[in-house]
Amino acid sequence: MYKNVMVAIDDSETSRSALKEAQHIARTSNAHLHIVHVADETLLNLHGHALSSVANLEQAASSLIKAGQALVDAAVAESQGLAVSGLVVEARNRRVSETICDKAKELGVDLIVIGRHGQRGLATLLLGSVAEQLAKISDASVLLVRKH
């Protein structure tokens, strides 16, 4: 049914559940699995004044990318027996959901799997979650996975 499945991961329990679901779908559909992490530098830009120099800001951004790559590498290693690729993309002052959506289009993905934290509050009310935003803007089907 699916040929190209993407899972967007971070370092959360729901992300690990989404990865397991995406692995299962890729295995049963004989699909290629793309494991993606978005390095979101937004918080660095918002709090950049707290960093003493541009060099520190660049170092912090580099650390985000390295941490994301470590997550992706671990997820790829955990996906033995599947056709799998992993990548880290940078949000570059864009919403994480838009970054994921654009990468999915570029890769020809027909299903995006992402964890849904289920959190509520002012930030979610005003901005919406990444998963909810992605479900609204994606051309591909989106599967929202809760922790299980």
Short mmCIF file of C-alpha atoms in Angstrom, two decimals:
data_model
loop_
_atom_site.label_atom_id
_atom_site.label_comp_id
_atom_site.label_asym_id
_atom_site.label_seq_id
_atom_site.Cartn_x
_atom_site.Cartn_y
_atom_site.Cartn_z
CA MET A 1 0.00 0.00 0.00
CA TYR A 2 2.64 2.56 1.03
CA LYS A 3 5.93 2.89 -0.85
CA ASN A 4 7.62 5.73 1.05
CA VAL A 5 6.99 6.23 4.75
CA MET A 6 8.49 9.07 6.77
CA VAL A 7 8.67 9.22 10.54
CA ALA A 8 9.55 12.47 12.25
CA ILE A 9 11.37 11.88 15.52
CA ASP A 10 12.55 13.79 18.54
CA ASP A 11 13.67 12.58 21.95
CA SER A 12 10.25 11.80 23.43
CA GLU A 13 8.21 8.74 24.38
CA THR A 14 5.60 9.51 21.74
CA SER A 15 8.34 9.77 19.14
CA ARG A 16 9.59 6.31 20.07
CA SER A 17 6.03 5.00 19.71
CA ALA A 18 5.76 6.67 16.29
CA LEU A 19 9.05 5.09 15.22
CA LYS A 20 7.82 1.62 16.19
CA GLU A 21 4.55 2.19 14.30
CA ALA A 22 6.41 3.45 11.21
CA GLN A 23 8.77 0.46 11.32
CA HIS A 24 5.78 -1.89 11.46
CA ILE A 25 4.04 -0.15 8.55
CA ALA A 26 7.23 -0.11 6.46
CA ARG A 27 7.85 -3.78 7.19
CA THR A 28 4.31 -4.91 6.33
CA SER A 29 4.10 -2.65 3.24
CA ASN A 30 7.64 -3.38 2.05
CA ALA A 31 8.11 0.40 1.99
CA HIS A 32 11.19 2.57 2.30
CA LEU A 33 11.40 4.23 5.71
CA HIS A 34 12.76 7.78 5.97
CA ILE A 35 13.64 8.72 9.55
CA VAL A 36 13.78 12.50 9.92
CA HIS A 37 14.69 14.83 12.76
CA VAL A 38 14.23 18.59 12.47
CA ALA A 39 16.83 20.71 14.23
CA ASP A 40 14.74 23.67 15.35
CA GLU A 41 16.89 26.70 16.04
CA THR A 42 13.90 28.87 16.95
CA LEU A 43 14.60 28.78 20.68
CA LEU A 44 18.20 29.72 20.05
CA ASN A 45 17.07 32.72 18.03
CA LEU A 46 14.54 33.76 20.67
CA HIS A 47 17.09 33.53 23.43
CA GLY A 48 20.14 34.49 21.40
CA HIS A 49 20.65 37.55 23.55
CA ALA A 50 21.55 35.22 26.43
CA LEU A 51 24.47 33.84 24.44
CA SER A 52 27.57 35.97 24.58
CA SER A 53 28.50 35.85 20.90
CA VAL A 54 27.56 34.69 17.43
CA ALA A 55 30.19 31.97 17.80
CA ASN A 56 28.31 30.61 20.83
CA LEU A 57 25.04 30.72 18.86
CA GLU A 58 26.64 28.82 15.99
CA GLN A 59 28.11 26.32 18.44
CA ALA A 60 24.70 25.81 20.05
CA ALA A 61 23.10 25.26 16.62
CA SER A 62 25.84 22.78 15.75
CA SER A 63 25.16 20.93 19.01
CA LEU A 64 21.46 20.70 18.13
CA ILE A 65 22.32 19.15 14.78
CA LYS A 66 24.78 16.68 16.34
CA ALA A 67 22.21 15.61 18.94
CA GLY A 68 19.60 15.18 16.21
CA GLN A 69 22.02 13.10 14.15
CA ALA A 70 22.65 10.84 17.15
CA LEU A 71 18.87 10.29 17.49
CA VAL A 72 18.55 9.49 13.79
CA ASP A 73 21.56 7.16 13.80
CA ALA A 74 20.12 5.20 16.74
CA ALA A 75 16.72 4.94 15.03
CA VAL A 76 18.31 3.74 11.79
CA ALA A 77 20.31 1.11 13.69
CA GLU A 78 17.09 -0.01 15.36
CA SER A 79 15.43 -0.44 11.94
CA GLN A 80 17.44 -3.46 10.80
CA GLY A 81 15.95 -5.43 7.96
CA LEU A 82 14.18 -2.41 6.48
CA ALA A 83 15.06 -0.20 3.56
CA VAL A 84 15.84 2.85 5.64
CA SER A 85 17.48 6.25 5.39
CA GLY A 86 17.98 8.87 8.05
CA LEU A 87 18.46 12.58 7.84
CA VAL A 88 18.56 15.71 9.94
CA VAL A 89 17.10 18.86 8.44
CA GLU A 90 17.22 22.39 9.81
CA ALA A 91 14.06 24.43 10.28
CA ARG A 92 15.90 27.64 9.27
CA ASN A 93 13.40 30.07 10.82
CA ARG A 94 10.42 28.07 9.55
CA ARG A 95 7.87 26.03 11.39
CA VAL A 96 8.90 22.46 12.03
CA SER A 97 5.68 21.24 10.39
CA GLU A 98 6.47 23.15 7.17
CA THR A 99 10.01 21.77 7.15
CA ILE A 100 8.74 18.19 7.51
CA CYS A 101 6.08 18.75 4.85
CA ASP A 102 8.59 20.13 2.34
CA LYS A 103 11.01 17.25 2.93
CA ALA A 104 8.16 14.75 2.52
CA LYS A 105 7.26 16.27 -0.85
CA GLU A 106 10.91 16.21 -1.92
CA LEU A 107 11.21 12.51 -1.01
CA GLY A 108 7.86 11.48 -2.54
CA VAL A 109 6.50 10.29 0.80
CA ASP A 110 2.96 8.92 0.85
CA LEU A 111 2.63 8.53 4.65
CA ILE A 112 4.06 10.63 7.46
CA VAL A 113 4.06 9.14 10.96
CA ILE A 114 4.53 11.50 13.89
CA GLY A 115 4.01 11.34 17.63
CA ARG A 116 1.15 13.33 19.14
CA HIS A 117 2.00 14.50 22.63
CA GLY A 118 -1.58 15.30 23.58
CA GLN A 119 -0.51 18.32 25.59
CA ARG A 120 -2.83 21.22 26.08
CA GLY A 121 -2.27 24.75 27.18
CA LEU A 122 -1.75 28.26 25.94
CA ALA A 123 1.12 27.46 23.55
CA THR A 124 -0.86 24.66 21.88
CA LEU A 125 -3.97 26.84 21.77
CA LEU A 126 -2.15 29.72 20.08
CA LEU A 127 0.27 27.81 17.86
CA GLY A 128 -1.08 24.28 17.60
CA SER A 129 1.13 21.23 17.87
CA VAL A 130 3.60 20.26 15.16
CA ALA A 131 1.56 17.10 14.52
CA GLU A 132 -1.71 19.02 14.15
CA GLN A 133 -0.13 21.61 11.87
CA LEU A 134 1.41 18.87 9.75
CA ALA A 135 -1.93 17.09 9.42
CA LYS A 136 -3.46 20.32 8.11
CA ILE A 137 -0.82 21.20 5.51
CA SER A 138 0.53 17.87 4.25
CA ASP A 139 -0.37 16.42 0.87
CA ALA A 140 0.58 12.97 2.20
CA SER A 141 -1.50 11.02 4.67
CA VAL A 142 -0.49 11.71 8.28
CA LEU A 143 -0.72 9.18 11.09
CA LEU A 144 -0.71 10.73 14.59
CA VAL A 145 0.56 8.25 17.15
CA ARG A 146 0.03 8.52 20.89
CA LYS A 147 2.36 6.98 23.45
CA HIS A 148 1.70 3.27 23.90
#
